[in-house]
Coordinates of C-alpha atoms in Angstrom, one line a residue:
X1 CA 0.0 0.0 0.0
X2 CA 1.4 3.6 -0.8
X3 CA 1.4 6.3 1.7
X4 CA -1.0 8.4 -0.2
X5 CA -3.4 5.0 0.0
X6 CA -2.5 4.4 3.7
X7 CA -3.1 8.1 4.9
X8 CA -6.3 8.1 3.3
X9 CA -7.5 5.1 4.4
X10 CA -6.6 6.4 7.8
X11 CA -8.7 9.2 7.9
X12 CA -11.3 6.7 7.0
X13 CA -10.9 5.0 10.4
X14 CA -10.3 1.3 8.9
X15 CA -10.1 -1.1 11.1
X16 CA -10.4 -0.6 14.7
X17 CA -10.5 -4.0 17.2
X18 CA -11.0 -3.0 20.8
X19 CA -9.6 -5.4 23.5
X20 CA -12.9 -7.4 26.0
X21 CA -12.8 -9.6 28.7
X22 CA -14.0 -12.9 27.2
X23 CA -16.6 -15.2 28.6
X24 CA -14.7 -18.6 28.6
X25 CA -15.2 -22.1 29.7
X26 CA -13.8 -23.0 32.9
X27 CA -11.7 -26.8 31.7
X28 CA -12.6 -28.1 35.3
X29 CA -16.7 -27.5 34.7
X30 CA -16.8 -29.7 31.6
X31 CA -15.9 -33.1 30.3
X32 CA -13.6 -31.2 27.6
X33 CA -13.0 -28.0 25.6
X34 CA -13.0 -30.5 22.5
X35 CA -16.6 -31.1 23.6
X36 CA -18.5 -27.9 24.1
X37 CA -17.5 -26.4 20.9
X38 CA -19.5 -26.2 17.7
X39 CA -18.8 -25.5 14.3
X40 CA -21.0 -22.2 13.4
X41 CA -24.4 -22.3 13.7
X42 CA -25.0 -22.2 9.7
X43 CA -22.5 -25.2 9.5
X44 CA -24.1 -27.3 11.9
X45 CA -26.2 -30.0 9.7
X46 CA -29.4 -29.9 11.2
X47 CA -31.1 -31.3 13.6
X48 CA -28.7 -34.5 13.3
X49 CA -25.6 -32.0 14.0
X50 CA -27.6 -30.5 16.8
X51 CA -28.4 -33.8 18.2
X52 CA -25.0 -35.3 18.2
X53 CA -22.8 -32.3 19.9
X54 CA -25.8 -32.0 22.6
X55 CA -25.1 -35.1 23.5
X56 CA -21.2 -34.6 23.3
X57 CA -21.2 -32.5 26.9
X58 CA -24.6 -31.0 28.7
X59 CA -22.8 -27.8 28.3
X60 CA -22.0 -27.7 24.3
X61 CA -22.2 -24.0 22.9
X62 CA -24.9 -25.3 20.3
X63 CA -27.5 -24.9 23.4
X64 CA -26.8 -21.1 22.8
X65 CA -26.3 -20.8 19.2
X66 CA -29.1 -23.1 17.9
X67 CA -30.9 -23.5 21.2
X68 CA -34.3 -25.8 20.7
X69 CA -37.5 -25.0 21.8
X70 CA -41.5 -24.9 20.2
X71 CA -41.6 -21.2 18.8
X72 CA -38.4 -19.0 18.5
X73 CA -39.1 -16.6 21.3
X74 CA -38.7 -19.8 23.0
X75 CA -35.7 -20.3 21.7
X76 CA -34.0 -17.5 22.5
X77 CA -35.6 -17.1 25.8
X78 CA -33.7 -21.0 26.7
X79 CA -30.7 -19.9 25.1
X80 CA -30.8 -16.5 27.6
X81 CA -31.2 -18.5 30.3
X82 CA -29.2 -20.9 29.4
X83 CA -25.9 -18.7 29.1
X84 CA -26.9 -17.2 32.5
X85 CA -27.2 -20.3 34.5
X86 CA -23.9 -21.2 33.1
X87 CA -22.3 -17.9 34.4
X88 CA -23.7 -18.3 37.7
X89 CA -22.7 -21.4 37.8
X90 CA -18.9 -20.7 37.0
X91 CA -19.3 -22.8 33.9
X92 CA -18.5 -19.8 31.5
X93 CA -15.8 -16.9 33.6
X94 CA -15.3 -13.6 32.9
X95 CA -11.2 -13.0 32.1
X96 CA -10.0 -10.8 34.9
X97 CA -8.5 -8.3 32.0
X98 CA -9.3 -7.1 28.8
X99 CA -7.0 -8.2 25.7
X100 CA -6.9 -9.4 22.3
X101 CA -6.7 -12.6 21.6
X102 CA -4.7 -14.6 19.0
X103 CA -6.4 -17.8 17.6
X104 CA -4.4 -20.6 16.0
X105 CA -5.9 -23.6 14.2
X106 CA -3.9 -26.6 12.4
X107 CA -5.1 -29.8 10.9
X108 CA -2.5 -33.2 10.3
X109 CA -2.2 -32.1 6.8
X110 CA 0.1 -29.4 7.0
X111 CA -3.0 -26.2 7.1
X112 CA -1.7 -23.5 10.0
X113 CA -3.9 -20.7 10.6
X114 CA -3.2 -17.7 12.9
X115 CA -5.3 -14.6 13.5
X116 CA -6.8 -12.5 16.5
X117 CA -10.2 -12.1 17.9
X118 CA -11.5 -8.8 19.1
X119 CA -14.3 -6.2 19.3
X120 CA -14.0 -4.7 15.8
X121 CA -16.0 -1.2 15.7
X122 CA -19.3 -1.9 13.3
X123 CA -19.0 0.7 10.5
X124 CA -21.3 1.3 7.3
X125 CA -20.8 0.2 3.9
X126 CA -20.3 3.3 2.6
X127 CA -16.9 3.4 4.7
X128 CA -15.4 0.1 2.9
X129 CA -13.8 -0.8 6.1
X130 CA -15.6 -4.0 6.1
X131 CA -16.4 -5.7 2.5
X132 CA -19.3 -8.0 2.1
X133 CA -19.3 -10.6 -0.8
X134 CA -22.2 -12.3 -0.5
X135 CA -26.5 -11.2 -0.1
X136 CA -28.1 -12.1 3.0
X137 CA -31.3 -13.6 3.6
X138 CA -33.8 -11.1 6.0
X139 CA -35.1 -14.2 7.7
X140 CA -31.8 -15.5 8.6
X141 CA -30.3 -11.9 10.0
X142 CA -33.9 -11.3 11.8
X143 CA -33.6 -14.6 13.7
X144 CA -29.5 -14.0 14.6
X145 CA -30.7 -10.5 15.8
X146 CA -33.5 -11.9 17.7
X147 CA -30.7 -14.4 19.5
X148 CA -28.0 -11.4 20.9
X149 CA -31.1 -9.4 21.5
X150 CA -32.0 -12.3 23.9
X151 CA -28.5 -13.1 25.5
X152 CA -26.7 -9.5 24.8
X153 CA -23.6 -11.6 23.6
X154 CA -22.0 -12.0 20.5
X155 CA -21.8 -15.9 21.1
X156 CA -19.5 -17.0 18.1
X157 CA -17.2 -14.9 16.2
X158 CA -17.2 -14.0 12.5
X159 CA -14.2 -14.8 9.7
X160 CA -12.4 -11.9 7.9
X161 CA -9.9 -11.5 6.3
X162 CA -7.4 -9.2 5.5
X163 CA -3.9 -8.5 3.2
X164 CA -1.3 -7.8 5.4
X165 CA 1.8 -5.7 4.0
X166 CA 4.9 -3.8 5.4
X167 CA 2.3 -1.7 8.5
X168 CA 1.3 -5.3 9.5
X169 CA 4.4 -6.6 9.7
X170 CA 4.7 -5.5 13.6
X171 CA 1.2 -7.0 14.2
X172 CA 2.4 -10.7 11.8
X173 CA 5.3 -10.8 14.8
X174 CA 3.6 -10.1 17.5
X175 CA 1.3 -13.4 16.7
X176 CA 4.2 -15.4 16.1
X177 CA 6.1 -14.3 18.9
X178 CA 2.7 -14.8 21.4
X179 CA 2.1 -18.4 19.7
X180 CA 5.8 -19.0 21.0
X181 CA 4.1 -18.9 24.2
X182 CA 1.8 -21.3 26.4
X183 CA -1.4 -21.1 25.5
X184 CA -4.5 -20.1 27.8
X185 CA -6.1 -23.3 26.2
X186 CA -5.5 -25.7 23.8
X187 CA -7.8 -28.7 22.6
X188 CA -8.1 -30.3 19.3
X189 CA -11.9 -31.2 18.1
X190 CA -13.2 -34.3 16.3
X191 CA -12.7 -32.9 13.0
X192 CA -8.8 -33.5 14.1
X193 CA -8.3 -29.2 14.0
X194 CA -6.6 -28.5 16.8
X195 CA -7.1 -24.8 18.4
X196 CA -4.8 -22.8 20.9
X197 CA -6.2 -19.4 22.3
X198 CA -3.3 -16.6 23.6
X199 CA -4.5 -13.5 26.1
X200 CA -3.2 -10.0 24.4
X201 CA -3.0 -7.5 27.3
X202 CA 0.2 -5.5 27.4
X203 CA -1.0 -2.1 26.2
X204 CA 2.4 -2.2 23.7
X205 CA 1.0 -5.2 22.0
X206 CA -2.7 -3.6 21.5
X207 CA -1.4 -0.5 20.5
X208 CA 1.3 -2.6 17.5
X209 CA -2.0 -4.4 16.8
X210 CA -4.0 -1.2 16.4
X211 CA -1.6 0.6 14.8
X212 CA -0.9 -2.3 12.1
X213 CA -4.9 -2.8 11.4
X214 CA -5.6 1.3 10.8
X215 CA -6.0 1.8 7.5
X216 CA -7.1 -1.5 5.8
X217 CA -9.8 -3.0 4.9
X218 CA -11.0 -6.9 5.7
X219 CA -13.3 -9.0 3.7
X220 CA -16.1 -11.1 5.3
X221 CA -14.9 -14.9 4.8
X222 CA -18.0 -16.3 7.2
X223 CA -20.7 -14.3 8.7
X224 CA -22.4 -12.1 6.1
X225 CA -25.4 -12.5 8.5
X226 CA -24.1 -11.9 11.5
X227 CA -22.2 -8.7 10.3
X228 CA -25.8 -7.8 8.9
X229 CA -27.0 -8.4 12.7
X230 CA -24.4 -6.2 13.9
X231 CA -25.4 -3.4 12.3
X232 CA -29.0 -3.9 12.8
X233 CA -28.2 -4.0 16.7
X234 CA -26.2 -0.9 16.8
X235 CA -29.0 1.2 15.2
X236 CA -31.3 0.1 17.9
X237 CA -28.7 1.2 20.8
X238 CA -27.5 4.6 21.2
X239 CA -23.9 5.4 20.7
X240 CA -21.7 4.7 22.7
X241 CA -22.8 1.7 23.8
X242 CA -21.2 -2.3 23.5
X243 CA -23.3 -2.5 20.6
X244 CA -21.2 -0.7 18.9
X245 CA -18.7 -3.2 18.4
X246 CA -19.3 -7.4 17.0
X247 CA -17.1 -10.1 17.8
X248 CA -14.2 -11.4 14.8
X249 CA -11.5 -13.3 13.9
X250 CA -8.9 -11.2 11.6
X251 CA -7.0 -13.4 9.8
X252 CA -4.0 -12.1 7.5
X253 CA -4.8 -14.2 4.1
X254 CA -1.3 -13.1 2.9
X255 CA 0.5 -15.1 5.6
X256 CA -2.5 -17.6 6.0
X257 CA -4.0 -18.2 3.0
X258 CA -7.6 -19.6 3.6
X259 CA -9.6 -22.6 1.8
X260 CA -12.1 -21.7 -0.3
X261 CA -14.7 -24.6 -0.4
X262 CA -18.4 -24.3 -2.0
X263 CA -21.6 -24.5 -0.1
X264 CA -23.9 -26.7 -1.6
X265 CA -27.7 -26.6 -2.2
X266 CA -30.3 -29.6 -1.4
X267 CA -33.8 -28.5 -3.5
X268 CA -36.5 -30.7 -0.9
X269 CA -38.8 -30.9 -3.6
X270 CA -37.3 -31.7 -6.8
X271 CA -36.4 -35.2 -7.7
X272 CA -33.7 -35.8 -9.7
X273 CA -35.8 -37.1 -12.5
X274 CA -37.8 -33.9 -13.0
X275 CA -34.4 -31.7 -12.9
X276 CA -32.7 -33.5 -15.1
X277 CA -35.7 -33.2 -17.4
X278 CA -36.6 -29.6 -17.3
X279 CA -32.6 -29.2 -18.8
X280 CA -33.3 -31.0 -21.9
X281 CA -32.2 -28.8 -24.7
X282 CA -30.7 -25.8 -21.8
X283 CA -28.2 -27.7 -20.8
X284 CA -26.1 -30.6 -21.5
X285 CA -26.5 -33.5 -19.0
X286 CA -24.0 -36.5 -18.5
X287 CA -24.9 -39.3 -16.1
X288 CA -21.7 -40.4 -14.3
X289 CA -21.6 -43.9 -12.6
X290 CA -18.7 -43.0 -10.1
X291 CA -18.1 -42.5 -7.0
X292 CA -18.4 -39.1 -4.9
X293 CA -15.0 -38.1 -5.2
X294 CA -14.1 -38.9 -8.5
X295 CA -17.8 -37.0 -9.5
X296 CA -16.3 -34.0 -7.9
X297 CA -13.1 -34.7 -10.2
X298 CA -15.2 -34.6 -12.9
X299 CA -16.8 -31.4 -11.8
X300 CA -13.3 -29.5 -11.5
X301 CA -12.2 -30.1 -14.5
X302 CA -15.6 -29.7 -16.1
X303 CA -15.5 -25.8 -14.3
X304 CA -12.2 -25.1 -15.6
X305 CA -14.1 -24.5 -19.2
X306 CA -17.2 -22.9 -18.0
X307 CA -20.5 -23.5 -16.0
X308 CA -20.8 -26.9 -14.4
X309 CA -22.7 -28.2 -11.4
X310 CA -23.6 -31.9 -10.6
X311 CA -26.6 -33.1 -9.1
X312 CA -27.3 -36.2 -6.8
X313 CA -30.2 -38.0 -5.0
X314 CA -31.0 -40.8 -6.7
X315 CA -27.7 -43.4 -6.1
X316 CA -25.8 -41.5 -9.2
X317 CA -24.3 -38.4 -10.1
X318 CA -25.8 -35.9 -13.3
X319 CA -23.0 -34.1 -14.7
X320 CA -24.7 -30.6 -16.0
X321 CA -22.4 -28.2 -18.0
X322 CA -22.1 -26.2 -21.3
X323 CA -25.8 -24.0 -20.7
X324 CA -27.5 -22.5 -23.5
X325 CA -25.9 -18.9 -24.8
X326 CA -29.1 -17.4 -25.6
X327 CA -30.4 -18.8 -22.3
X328 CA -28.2 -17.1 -19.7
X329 CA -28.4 -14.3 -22.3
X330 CA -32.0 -14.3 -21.4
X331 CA -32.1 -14.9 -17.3
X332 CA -28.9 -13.2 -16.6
X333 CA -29.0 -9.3 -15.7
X334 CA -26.7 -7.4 -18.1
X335 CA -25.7 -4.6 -15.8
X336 CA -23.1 -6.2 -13.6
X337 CA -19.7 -7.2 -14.3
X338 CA -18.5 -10.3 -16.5
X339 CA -17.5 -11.7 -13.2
X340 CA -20.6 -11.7 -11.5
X341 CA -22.5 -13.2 -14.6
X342 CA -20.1 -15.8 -15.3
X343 CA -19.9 -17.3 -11.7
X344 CA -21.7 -20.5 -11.2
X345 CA -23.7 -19.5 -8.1
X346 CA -25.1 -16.5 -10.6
X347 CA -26.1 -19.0 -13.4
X348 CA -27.7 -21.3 -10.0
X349 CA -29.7 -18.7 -9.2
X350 CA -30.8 -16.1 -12.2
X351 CA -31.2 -19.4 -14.7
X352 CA -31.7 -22.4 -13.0
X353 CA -33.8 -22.1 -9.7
X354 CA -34.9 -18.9 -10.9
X355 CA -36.0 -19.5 -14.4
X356 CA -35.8 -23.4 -15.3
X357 CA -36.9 -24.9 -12.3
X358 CA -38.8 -21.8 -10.7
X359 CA -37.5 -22.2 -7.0
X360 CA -37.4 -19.5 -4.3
X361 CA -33.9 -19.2 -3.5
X362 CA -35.3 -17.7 -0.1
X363 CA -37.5 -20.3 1.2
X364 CA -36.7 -22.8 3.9
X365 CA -38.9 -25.2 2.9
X366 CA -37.6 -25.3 -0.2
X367 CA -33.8 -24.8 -0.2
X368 CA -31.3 -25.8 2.3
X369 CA -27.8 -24.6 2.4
X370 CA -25.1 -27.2 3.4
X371 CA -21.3 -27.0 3.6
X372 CA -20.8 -31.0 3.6
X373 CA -20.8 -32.6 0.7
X374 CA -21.7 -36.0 1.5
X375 CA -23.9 -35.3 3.5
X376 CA -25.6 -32.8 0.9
X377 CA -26.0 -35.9 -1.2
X378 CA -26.8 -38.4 1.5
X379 CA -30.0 -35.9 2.7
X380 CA -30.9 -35.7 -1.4
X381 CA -31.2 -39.2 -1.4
X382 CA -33.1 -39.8 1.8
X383 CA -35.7 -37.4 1.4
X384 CA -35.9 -37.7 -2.6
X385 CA -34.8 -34.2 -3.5
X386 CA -31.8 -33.1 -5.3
X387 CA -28.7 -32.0 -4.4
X388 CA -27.0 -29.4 -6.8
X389 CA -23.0 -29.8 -6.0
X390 CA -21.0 -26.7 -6.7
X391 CA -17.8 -25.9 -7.3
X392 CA -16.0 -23.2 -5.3
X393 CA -14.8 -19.6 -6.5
X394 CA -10.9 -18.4 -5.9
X395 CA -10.8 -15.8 -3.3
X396 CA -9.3 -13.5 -5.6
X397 CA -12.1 -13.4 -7.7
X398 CA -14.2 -12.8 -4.3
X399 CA -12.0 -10.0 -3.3
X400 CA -12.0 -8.3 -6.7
X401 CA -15.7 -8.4 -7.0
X402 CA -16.3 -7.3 -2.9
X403 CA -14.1 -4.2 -3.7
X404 CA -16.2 -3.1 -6.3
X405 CA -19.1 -3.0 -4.1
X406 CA -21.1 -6.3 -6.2
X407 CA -22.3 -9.1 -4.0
X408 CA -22.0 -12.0 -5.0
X409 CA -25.5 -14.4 -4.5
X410 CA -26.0 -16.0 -1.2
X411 CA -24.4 -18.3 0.0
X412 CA -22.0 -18.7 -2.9
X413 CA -18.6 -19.2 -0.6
X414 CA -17.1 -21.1 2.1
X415 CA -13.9 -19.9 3.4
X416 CA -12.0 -21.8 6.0
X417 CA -11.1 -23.3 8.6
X418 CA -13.3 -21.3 10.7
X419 CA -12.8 -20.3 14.1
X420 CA -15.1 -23.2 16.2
X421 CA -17.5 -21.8 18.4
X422 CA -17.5 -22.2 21.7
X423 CA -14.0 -21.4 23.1
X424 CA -14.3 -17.3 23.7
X425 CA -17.3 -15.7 23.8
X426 CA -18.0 -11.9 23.9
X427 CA -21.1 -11.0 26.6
X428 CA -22.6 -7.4 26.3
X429 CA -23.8 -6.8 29.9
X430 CA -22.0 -8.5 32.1

């Protein structure tokens, strides 16, 4: 970044993370760390995910983030008292001072992954501190709102990213020098990730971090919503107030480069059959006899020449590529960029659910949104739907659309690992 850039971003505020005291489980309370955390809540496969890690420890973090009850006021009322009785009951303590802290995950297959969790100041889009890539769904951010309004916490922390350069350098040493360090906790979860969590308290260290962070910008890897529900809960509080700040995980993608992985879509009631058929003459449709992985070989290689999903649910896999010219021409809107109209998740939506097999991309009881891939196709073929497998987008693409201010369609990305939930949480009034 230039100076010219840097000073001007400046002025802009950029990024501001403001040290907390974080609400943390006490080791001795529970059966393990490893078994009160949670992926986040839109990861968790319901209500089989919700089933299985209740039943890993009485005090899993999915009783707060997806708590269970007849109507959602319900909800949220169990998963306010819920967090409550856990305080009281020293499950979940206060730290005794507020820091920073810096996050590390790392899988067996050579993936390291370093950032730091904070308060980061809520700002507008029309500052570009913080870049959305993706739409959100009003149901979804009504419901998360609904949820901190209940517990006044921020209860799992959000993904984003950022491109460190020479005024981060200070910031990229001071998490490598603290990961040097023992660890406040340390735990690796079933997925075989394991996590250690540093305390940032020295006011020397805050003020590098603070000083490194002014002036650039982050993109939202994971939490579209949740950002959204920020910013909906700071209007409704006047400033200042601890509303005015939403709980993250900053990770430097040009030290830590992140996975990008697709999120899938399971169509509840559309069998295969009838989507294969409505393609006829749109789309060209290949059955492949194969198993998952190779499909998804097929897929990649299929993507690499243009528009390609595959579609499951009934024992095999449908190969769907090379769409109609005239057809996209048609469905597609013509005033964004080529980027935006050539990305798969674009051609998903405008052509396919939109226009060939008439689906609302916003309904519940129609879509589901699912990060796993197998289990996408295992739920197709239980409940005879179909499963439409997507490949995923390169982040660069992501960024290069986010800084032109065009969103990308919901749900279109999965960036990772993500932070689990469960090991620091951020509580508003207390």
């Amino acid at each position: 970044m230039n100076t010219a850039g840097h000073s001007e971003a400046t002025e802009r505020r950029g990024l501001e993370l403001t040290p907390f005291r974080g609400l943390r489980y006490d080791p001795d309370r529970v059966g393990s760390l490893a078994a009160v955390t949670s992926p986040p809540y839109d990861v968790v496969v319901r209500p089989d995910g919700v089933h299985h890690l209740q039943s890993a420890d009485p005090h899993n973090i999915v009783r707060l983030i997806l708590p269970e009850a007849a109507t959602p006021s319900a909800r949220n009322d169990q998963a306010a008292k819920t967090l409550r009785r856990w305080v009281s009951e020293g499950v979940l303590t206060t730290d005794p001072d507020p820091g920073l802290y810096v996050y590390e995950q790392r899988d067996g297959n050579g993936m390291l992954q370093r950032g730091v969790i904070g308060a980061l100041r809520v700002s507008d889009p029309a500052e570009q501190v913080v870049l959305p890539h993706e739409d959100v769904m009003p149901h979804v951010v009504a419901d998360r709102a609904a949820l901190m309004r209940a517990t006044s916490a921020n209860l799992e922390p959000l993904l984003l990213t950022y491109r460190g350069d020479d005024a981060t350098t200070a910031t990229a040493d001071l998490i490598e020098r603290t990961a040097e360090q023992p660890p406040l906790l340390a735990t690796t979860t079933e997925d075989g990730f394991s996590h250690r969590l540093w305390s940032v308290t020295a006011p020397a260290d805050l003020a590098t971090i603070h000083t490194g962070l002014a002036g650039h910008q982050a993109l939202i890897a994971d939490g579209h919503h949740r950002w959204a529900t920020y910013r909906r809960l700071r209007t409704e509080h006047p400033s200042p107030s601890p509303w005015d700040h939403g709980l993250v995980l900053l990770v430097d993608t040009a030290r830590y480069p992140l996975r990008v992985r697709a999120i899938h879509r399971l169509l509840h009631d559309l069998p295969v059959a009838d989507a294969v058929a409505a393609l006829d003459g749109r789309f060209r449709v290949r059955r492949l006899d194969v198993p998952l992985s190779e499909a998804l070989e097929t897929l990649a290689d299929a993507a690499c020449a243009g528009n390609a999903f595959l579609l499951a649910g009934d024992g095999s896999f449908h190969l769907v590529d090379r769409p109609d010219p005239d057809l996209l021409a048609r469905t597609i809107p013509a005033d964004r960029p080529t980027a935006w109209r050539t990305l798969d998740a674009t051609v998903l939506h405008a052509t396919l659910l939109d226009h060939v097999w008439r689906i609302p991309e916003d309904s519940p009881a129609h879509i589901t949104y699912i990060h796993d891939t197998a289990a996408t196709v295992a739920k197709a073929e239980r409940d005879g739907g179909t499963a439409v497998l997507m490949h995923p987008v390169r982040e660069e693409v992501v960024r290069a659309l986010a800084r032109q201010g065009v969103t990308m369609p919901r749900k279109s990305t999965s960036f990772g690992p993500k932070p689990a939930s469960g090991l620091v949480l951020r509580a508003l009034d207390f």
